[in-house]
Coordinates of C-alpha atoms in Angstrom, one line a residue:
Chain A
M1 CA 28.3 23.7 13.4
K2 CA 27.5 24.0 10.6
N3 CA 27.7 20.3 10.2
Q4 CA 25.2 19.5 12.4
L5 CA 22.7 22.5 10.1
H6 CA 23.7 20.3 7.8
R7 CA 22.3 17.6 9.0
I8 CA 19.0 18.4 10.0
D9 CA 18.4 20.0 6.2
L10 CA 19.7 16.3 4.5
E11 CA 17.7 14.4 6.6
M12 CA 14.9 16.3 5.7
F13 CA 15.4 15.1 2.1
E14 CA 13.3 12.2 0.7
G15 CA 15.8 11.8 -1.3
P16 CA 17.7 12.4 -4.6
L17 CA 15.5 14.6 -6.3
D18 CA 13.9 16.0 -3.5
L19 CA 17.5 17.6 -2.4
L20 CA 18.2 18.9 -6.5
L21 CA 14.2 20.3 -6.4
F22 CA 15.2 22.2 -3.4
L23 CA 18.3 23.4 -5.3
I24 CA 16.3 24.4 -7.7
K25 CA 14.1 25.8 -5.9
R26 CA 16.5 27.9 -3.4
D27 CA 18.7 29.3 -5.7
E28 CA 15.6 30.1 -8.5
L29 CA 16.8 27.9 -11.3
N30 CA 15.3 27.5 -14.6
I31 CA 14.1 23.3 -14.9
Y32 CA 14.9 23.4 -18.0
D33 CA 17.3 25.2 -17.8
I34 CA 19.2 23.6 -15.2
P35 CA 22.7 25.0 -14.9
I36 CA 24.0 21.8 -14.4
A37 CA 28.0 23.3 -13.0
Q38 CA 26.4 24.3 -10.4
I39 CA 24.0 22.5 -9.5
T40 CA 26.6 19.1 -9.5
K41 CA 28.6 21.2 -7.2
D42 CA 25.9 22.1 -4.4
F43 CA 24.5 18.6 -4.5
L44 CA 28.2 16.8 -4.1
E45 CA 28.7 19.2 -0.6
Y46 CA 25.6 16.9 1.2
V47 CA 25.8 14.3 -0.5
D48 CA 29.7 14.3 1.0
L49 CA 27.7 14.9 3.9
A50 CA 25.8 12.3 3.5
K51 CA 28.1 9.6 3.3
E52 CA 30.2 10.9 6.5
L53 CA 27.1 10.4 7.8
K54 CA 26.1 6.9 6.9
L55 CA 22.5 7.5 6.0
H56 CA 20.2 5.0 5.1
S57 CA 19.7 6.3 1.2
A58 CA 23.1 7.6 0.8
G59 CA 24.1 5.3 -1.9
D60 CA 20.8 6.9 -4.1
F61 CA 22.9 10.3 -3.5
V62 CA 25.9 9.0 -4.6
L63 CA 24.1 7.6 -7.9
M64 CA 22.4 10.9 -8.5
A65 CA 25.9 12.8 -7.9
A66 CA 27.2 9.9 -10.2
T67 CA 24.3 11.1 -13.4
L68 CA 24.2 14.9 -12.6
M69 CA 29.0 14.0 -13.4
K70 CA 28.3 12.1 -16.7
I71 CA 25.3 14.6 -17.9
K72 CA 27.9 17.9 -17.0
A73 CA 30.8 15.7 -19.1
R74 CA 29.0 15.6 -21.9
M75 CA 28.1 19.1 -21.5
L76 CA 31.6 20.3 -22.4
L77 CA 31.8 18.0 -24.8
P78 CA 31.6 19.3 -28.0
I79 CA 28.6 18.1 -30.3
E80 CA 29.1 16.3 -33.4
A81 CA 26.8 17.1 -35.4
N82 CA 25.4 14.0 -37.8
G83 CA 22.9 15.0 -40.9
D84 CA 19.4 15.9 -39.8
D85 CA 19.7 14.8 -35.9
E86 CA 17.9 16.9 -33.4
I87 CA 20.0 16.8 -30.6
E88 CA 19.2 16.0 -27.5
D89 CA 20.3 17.9 -24.7
P90 CA 22.3 15.6 -21.9
R91 CA 19.8 17.3 -19.4
T92 CA 16.7 15.7 -21.2
E93 CA 16.0 12.7 -19.0
L94 CA 17.0 14.5 -15.5
M95 CA 14.4 17.2 -16.4
N96 CA 11.8 14.5 -16.8
M97 CA 13.0 12.5 -14.3
L98 CA 12.2 15.9 -11.9
L99 CA 9.3 16.8 -13.1
E100 CA 7.5 13.5 -12.9
Y101 CA 9.1 13.4 -9.3
K102 CA 6.8 16.8 -8.8
R103 CA 3.8 15.6 -9.6
Y104 CA 3.8 13.0 -7.1
K105 CA 5.8 14.8 -4.1
E106 CA 2.8 17.5 -4.9
A107 CA 0.1 15.4 -4.9
T108 CA 1.3 14.2 -1.1
S109 CA -0.1 17.6 0.3
T110 CA -4.2 16.1 -0.9
F111 CA -3.2 13.1 0.5
S112 CA -1.3 14.5 3.7
E113 CA -4.1 17.1 3.7
M114 CA -6.7 14.3 3.1
E115 CA -4.9 11.9 6.3
R116 CA -5.5 15.0 8.9
F117 CA -9.4 15.2 7.9
E118 CA -10.3 12.1 8.4
R119 CA -8.1 11.4 12.0
P120 CA -10.4 12.4 13.4
H121 CA -12.9 10.2 12.4
Y122 CA -13.3 6.2 14.2
Y123 CA -15.0 3.6 12.3
H124 CA -17.8 1.7 13.6
V125 CA -16.0 -2.0 14.5
P126 CA -17.7 -5.2 15.1
A127 CA -16.2 -7.5 17.8
T128 CA -14.9 -10.0 15.8
W129 CA -16.7 -11.8 17.2
S130 CA -18.0 -15.5 14.7
P131 CA -21.3 -16.9 15.1
Q132 CA -21.0 -21.1 15.7
Q133 CA -17.3 -21.2 13.9
E134 CA -17.3 -24.8 13.1
D135 CA -13.9 -25.3 12.2
N136 CA -11.6 -22.1 13.1
T137 CA -9.0 -22.9 9.9
A138 CA -12.0 -21.4 7.5
I139 CA -12.4 -18.2 8.7
L140 CA -9.8 -16.2 6.8
E141 CA -10.8 -18.1 3.3
D142 CA -8.4 -15.3 1.9
V143 CA -5.4 -15.1 2.7
K144 CA -2.6 -13.2 1.2
L145 CA 0.1 -13.6 -0.3
Y146 CA 1.8 -11.3 1.8
D147 CA -0.2 -13.2 4.9
I148 CA 1.7 -16.0 4.0
M149 CA 4.9 -14.5 3.7
L150 CA 5.3 -13.1 6.7
T151 CA 4.1 -16.6 8.6
F152 CA 6.3 -18.1 7.2
Q153 CA 9.2 -15.0 8.0
Y154 CA 7.3 -15.3 11.3
L155 CA 7.4 -19.5 11.5
I156 CA 11.0 -19.6 10.1
K157 CA 12.7 -18.1 12.7
N158 CA 11.2 -20.1 15.8
Y159 CA 13.3 -22.4 12.8
E160 CA 15.8 -24.3 15.0
E161 CA 18.3 -26.5 13.0
P162 CA 19.4 -29.2 14.7
A163 CA 23.0 -29.0 15.4
T164 CA 25.0 -31.1 12.9
H165 CA 28.2 -32.0 12.4
S166 CA 28.5 -33.1 8.7
V167 CA 29.5 -31.6 5.3
A168 CA 27.1 -33.7 3.2
V169 CA 26.2 -30.9 0.2
E170 CA 22.3 -31.0 0.4
E171 CA 20.1 -32.1 -3.3
V172 CA 17.1 -31.0 -2.5
T173 CA 14.2 -29.7 -5.8
L174 CA 10.9 -27.9 -6.2
S175 CA 9.7 -30.4 -7.8
E176 CA 10.5 -33.3 -5.9
Q177 CA 8.7 -31.3 -2.6
V178 CA 5.6 -30.9 -5.1
G179 CA 5.9 -34.6 -5.5
F180 CA 6.6 -35.3 -1.4
L181 CA 3.8 -32.6 -0.5
N182 CA 1.1 -34.8 -3.4
G183 CA 2.1 -37.6 -1.4
L184 CA 1.5 -36.9 2.4
L185 CA -1.9 -35.4 0.4
Q186 CA -2.7 -37.9 -0.9
A187 CA -2.6 -40.0 2.6
K188 CA -4.1 -37.1 4.6
A189 CA -6.9 -34.3 3.5
K190 CA -5.4 -32.1 5.2
L191 CA -1.0 -30.9 6.7
S192 CA -0.3 -28.4 8.8
F193 CA 3.2 -26.2 8.1
A194 CA 4.4 -26.5 12.3
D195 CA 3.6 -30.0 11.5
L196 CA 6.2 -30.0 8.4
L197 CA 8.7 -28.1 10.1
E198 CA 9.5 -30.5 12.8
K199 CA 10.0 -32.9 9.9
F200 CA 13.3 -30.8 8.4
E201 CA 17.2 -31.2 8.8
S202 CA 17.5 -27.8 7.5
R203 CA 16.8 -23.8 7.2
L204 CA 17.0 -25.2 3.3
V205 CA 14.4 -28.1 2.9
V206 CA 12.1 -25.8 4.9
V207 CA 12.7 -22.9 2.0
V208 CA 12.4 -25.3 -1.2
T209 CA 9.2 -26.6 0.6
F210 CA 7.4 -24.0 1.6
L211 CA 8.2 -22.3 -2.6
A212 CA 6.7 -26.2 -3.2
I213 CA 3.7 -24.4 -0.8
L214 CA 4.1 -21.7 -3.5
E215 CA 3.7 -23.2 -7.0
M216 CA 1.5 -25.4 -5.6
L217 CA -1.1 -22.8 -4.7
R218 CA -0.4 -21.1 -8.0
N219 CA -1.2 -24.0 -10.1
R220 CA -4.4 -24.6 -7.2
Q221 CA -2.6 -28.2 -7.0
V222 CA -3.4 -26.7 -2.7
K223 CA -5.4 -24.6 -1.0
V224 CA -4.1 -22.8 2.5
K225 CA -6.1 -21.6 5.2
Q226 CA -5.2 -19.2 8.4
S227 CA -7.3 -18.5 11.0
K228 CA -5.4 -15.7 11.5
L229 CA -2.3 -13.2 10.5
F230 CA 0.6 -15.9 12.2
D231 CA -1.0 -18.9 12.7
D232 CA 0.0 -22.4 11.3
L233 CA -0.6 -22.6 7.5
H234 CA -3.3 -25.1 7.0
I235 CA -3.3 -27.0 3.7
S236 CA -5.5 -28.8 1.7
R237 CA -6.4 -30.6 -1.6
G238 CA -7.1 -27.3 -4.0
S239 CA -9.4 -27.8 -6.9
T240 CA -6.6 -29.3 -9.8
F241 CA -4.7 -31.7 -7.1
G242 CA -3.9 -35.4 -8.4
N243 CA -4.5 -34.0 -12.4
Chain B
M1 CA -44.1 4.7 1.2
I2 CA -44.3 1.0 1.2
Y3 CA -42.2 -1.3 -0.5
I4 CA -42.6 -4.4 -2.3
Y5 CA -40.0 -7.4 -0.4
Q6 CA -39.8 -10.5 -2.2
G7 CA -42.2 -10.5 -3.8
V8 CA -44.7 -11.0 -1.0
A9 CA -44.2 -8.8 2.0
L10 CA -44.6 -5.7 2.8
L11 CA -41.9 -4.0 4.4
E12 CA -42.8 -0.3 5.5
I13 CA -39.7 2.4 5.6
N14 CA -39.7 2.9 8.8
E15 CA -39.1 -0.9 9.5
L16 CA -36.8 -1.0 6.5
K17 CA -35.1 1.9 8.2
Q18 CA -34.3 0.1 11.0
I19 CA -33.0 -2.9 9.3
V20 CA -30.4 -0.6 7.5
E21 CA -29.4 0.6 10.8
A22 CA -28.6 -3.0 12.1
L23 CA -27.1 -3.5 9.5
L24 CA -24.5 -0.8 9.7
I25 CA -23.7 -1.9 13.2
A26 CA -22.6 -5.4 12.3
T27 CA -21.3 -4.4 9.0
P28 CA -17.2 -5.1 9.6
E29 CA -16.9 -3.2 5.9
P30 CA -19.1 -0.9 3.5
L31 CA -22.1 -1.7 3.0
T32 CA -22.5 -2.1 -0.4
E33 CA -26.2 -1.7 -2.9
A34 CA -24.9 -5.4 -2.9
R35 CA -23.5 -6.8 -0.4
F36 CA -26.9 -4.8 1.6
N37 CA -29.7 -7.3 -1.4
T38 CA -27.9 -10.2 -0.2
C39 CA -28.8 -9.6 3.0
L40 CA -32.1 -9.5 1.9
G41 CA -32.4 -11.9 0.1
D42 CA -32.9 -10.9 -3.2
S43 CA -30.3 -10.1 -4.7
D44 CA -32.2 -7.3 -7.3
S45 CA -34.6 -6.4 -4.5
K46 CA -34.8 -2.8 -5.9
I47 CA -35.0 -1.3 -2.7
P48 CA -33.1 2.0 -3.0
L49 CA -30.3 1.9 -1.0
K50 CA -28.8 5.8 -0.7
E51 CA -32.6 7.0 0.3
I52 CA -32.8 4.7 3.5
I53 CA -29.7 5.8 4.1
G54 CA -30.5 9.2 3.3
E55 CA -33.8 9.5 6.3
L56 CA -31.8 7.3 8.6
A57 CA -28.8 9.8 8.0
S58 CA -31.4 12.7 8.3
D59 CA -32.2 11.2 11.5
Y60 CA -29.4 10.9 13.2
E61 CA -28.6 14.6 12.1
K62 CA -31.9 16.4 14.1
S63 CA -31.7 13.5 17.1
G64 CA -27.7 15.1 17.3
R65 CA -25.9 12.3 18.0
A66 CA -22.2 11.6 17.6
F67 CA -21.4 9.7 15.3
F68 CA -22.6 10.3 10.7
I69 CA -22.9 7.8 7.8
K70 CA -19.8 8.3 5.5
E71 CA -20.2 7.0 2.0
V72 CA -17.2 5.7 1.9
A73 CA -15.3 3.0 -0.1
G74 CA -18.4 2.4 -2.2
G75 CA -20.9 1.7 0.4
Y76 CA -21.6 3.1 3.7
Q77 CA -20.3 3.5 7.4
I78 CA -21.1 4.7 10.7
V79 CA -18.1 7.0 11.6
T80 CA -18.0 8.9 15.5
N81 CA -18.0 12.9 14.8
A82 CA -14.0 13.9 14.3
E83 CA -15.2 16.7 18.0
Y84 CA -15.3 13.3 19.7
E85 CA -11.8 12.5 19.2
S86 CA -10.0 13.4 22.5
Y87 CA -12.2 10.9 24.4
I88 CA -12.2 8.1 21.8
K89 CA -8.5 7.7 21.8
G90 CA -8.3 6.6 25.3
L91 CA -9.4 3.9 23.8
F92 CA -6.6 3.0 22.6
S93 CA -2.8 2.2 24.1
K94 CA -1.3 3.6 21.1
S95 CA -2.1 7.4 21.3
G96 CA -4.9 7.6 19.1
K97 CA -3.8 7.1 14.8
L98 CA 0.0 7.3 13.8
R99 CA 0.2 9.5 10.7
L100 CA 2.2 8.9 7.6
S101 CA 5.9 9.8 6.6
Q102 CA 6.7 11.9 4.1
A103 CA 8.2 8.6 2.6
A104 CA 5.2 6.4 3.2
L105 CA 2.5 9.5 1.7
E106 CA 4.5 9.6 -1.3
T107 CA 4.8 6.1 -2.2
L108 CA 1.0 5.7 -1.3
A109 CA 1.1 8.6 -4.1
I110 CA 3.1 6.7 -7.0
V111 CA 0.1 3.7 -6.2
S112 CA -2.6 5.4 -5.6
Y113 CA -2.1 7.0 -9.6
R114 CA -1.1 4.8 -11.2
Q115 CA -1.3 1.9 -9.6
P116 CA -0.9 -1.6 -10.4
V117 CA 2.4 -0.4 -9.8
T118 CA 6.1 -2.7 -9.3
R119 CA 9.1 -1.2 -6.3
N120 CA 11.3 -1.2 -9.5
D121 CA 8.6 1.4 -10.4
I122 CA 8.3 2.9 -7.1
E123 CA 11.1 3.3 -6.8
S124 CA 12.7 4.7 -10.1
I125 CA 10.2 7.7 -9.4
R126 CA 10.7 8.4 -5.9
G127 CA 15.1 7.8 -7.2
V128 CA 15.3 6.2 -3.4
S129 CA 14.9 2.8 -2.3
S130 CA 11.6 2.5 -1.4
D131 CA 11.6 -0.6 0.5
S132 CA 10.0 0.3 4.4
S133 CA 7.5 2.2 3.1
L134 CA 5.9 -0.5 1.1
R135 CA 6.3 -2.6 4.0
T136 CA 4.6 -0.3 6.2
L137 CA 2.0 0.7 3.9
L138 CA 1.3 -3.3 3.3
D139 CA 1.6 -3.5 7.3
R140 CA -0.8 -1.0 7.9
K141 CA -2.8 -2.5 5.3
L142 CA -3.2 0.7 2.8
L143 CA -1.9 -1.1 0.0
E144 CA -2.1 -4.9 -1.3
I145 CA -0.6 -7.8 -3.7
R146 CA -2.0 -7.6 -6.9
G147 CA -0.8 -10.9 -8.5
R148 CA 2.1 -10.7 -10.3
E149 CA 3.6 -8.6 -13.8
D150 CA 4.1 -10.7 -16.8
G151 CA 7.2 -9.2 -17.6
P152 CA 10.3 -10.9 -16.8
G153 CA 11.0 -11.1 -13.1
R154 CA 7.8 -11.8 -12.7
A155 CA 7.5 -8.6 -9.2
L156 CA 4.8 -8.2 -7.3
L157 CA 2.4 -5.8 -8.3
Y158 CA 1.1 -2.9 -5.5
R159 CA -2.1 -1.6 -5.3
T160 CA -4.4 0.4 -3.3
S161 CA -7.0 -1.3 -0.7
T162 CA -10.5 -1.2 1.0
E163 CA -8.9 0.2 4.0
F164 CA -7.0 3.4 2.0
L165 CA -10.0 4.7 0.8
Q166 CA -11.1 4.0 4.2
Y167 CA -8.4 6.0 5.1
F168 CA -8.7 9.2 3.8
G169 CA -12.6 9.2 3.5
L170 CA -12.9 8.0 -0.8
N171 CA -15.6 6.8 -1.9
S172 CA -13.6 4.9 -4.7
V173 CA -10.1 6.1 -6.4
K174 CA -11.3 7.9 -9.2
D175 CA -12.2 10.4 -6.3
L176 CA -8.6 11.5 -5.8
P177 CA -8.1 15.0 -6.9
R178 CA -6.2 15.1 -10.8
L179 CA -3.1 14.8 -10.9
K180 CA -1.2 17.7 -12.0
E181 CA -0.8 17.4 -15.7
V182 CA 3.3 18.6 -16.1
E183 CA 2.7 21.0 -17.6
D184 CA 0.3 23.0 -14.7
I185 CA 3.3 22.5 -13.3
L186 CA 5.9 24.6 -15.7
A187 CA 2.8 27.4 -15.9
E188 CA 3.5 27.9 -12.0
D189 CA 7.3 27.5 -12.0
D190 CA 6.7 29.7 -15.0
N191 CA 5.2 32.2 -13.3
E192 CA 6.8 32.1 -10.0
L193 CA 10.6 32.5 -12.6
V194 CA 8.5 36.6 -13.5

């Protein structure tokens, strides 16, 4: 029964810092002078639960528990006075983290408020009709890195490695694949990534080729176009191609 | 009033209002001054978009339209009035817009005040892994990846997008309320304790 209540509680927290802020508020503790022994004890109770419940973020809670115990240990050690150096409170770093997190956490209520306010308004959005697109690959000129990544993930999901029993180690390097793509682009102005996929025998080669494309994109040796998200990637010569 | 356009043509305010109205209906993103000038074919048209918008807006208000012109993301866009939300929802398969989770809002707050930031910056402030909220925010196009950090590891840098400004009804990130200074928080805590 008690666990049931705790479970609900724990899932309310966004992480260990959020939980600490809650404990500080609940017990009216002073954030600059946190009673480490007390808060560590309370915190550990929650962490045990987090582990038990296999919460997604349990690792983050455990890490914080370790930090708290380290601080607690350091506070118990006798302080060695060495010269005029000011002795730093072992809690300072934690306090700064809590304060910094609190600033953003408080800002989220503003965002929430703005979201609530804007929610009922709908933008006038024209139908995505494009007049006389002679080349439909030109629609999305400005392909973002994230789009390319998503597309790659999507394409590779459908890629099946041919069943094979050989165990030979494949050697494929990035520069080899850059060379390979360069060769293809010299012969053909435009390549389709989906067509390329069919040529390859293993996932490793596919991945390395994809990295080669990203590398060439960065050097402006190639341009990548896509007509819509998850669509095939069209690779063509870039401004520095052949240099 | 008559405006000179491209040195020759004379455009009357009513005509300009209609042009702007047509642009507002067709624009896929907020109509900015620069874009407006491009549409007129005159990069330095001197035609005050803001004034024309103001006239249109008051026409809409007087005639009781179900929409208004919103100043957002550095431009103008037509949006519906709030009271029609319950009807508009029926146009979409999902029941209206999905609200962002607390985790996503925290992540978004950190990015908007500290951009450009890396995932690591976000996680060190939140103290938890923020992969899934970043993913949600990227999928909803509220954030975008803008380049990489120069340092070791060349981590990806995240920024807020135009869609972010639209989503929260902001004209620019400068319009975000000032983030409370640490001193303010301390002062409040002191008051609470007293």
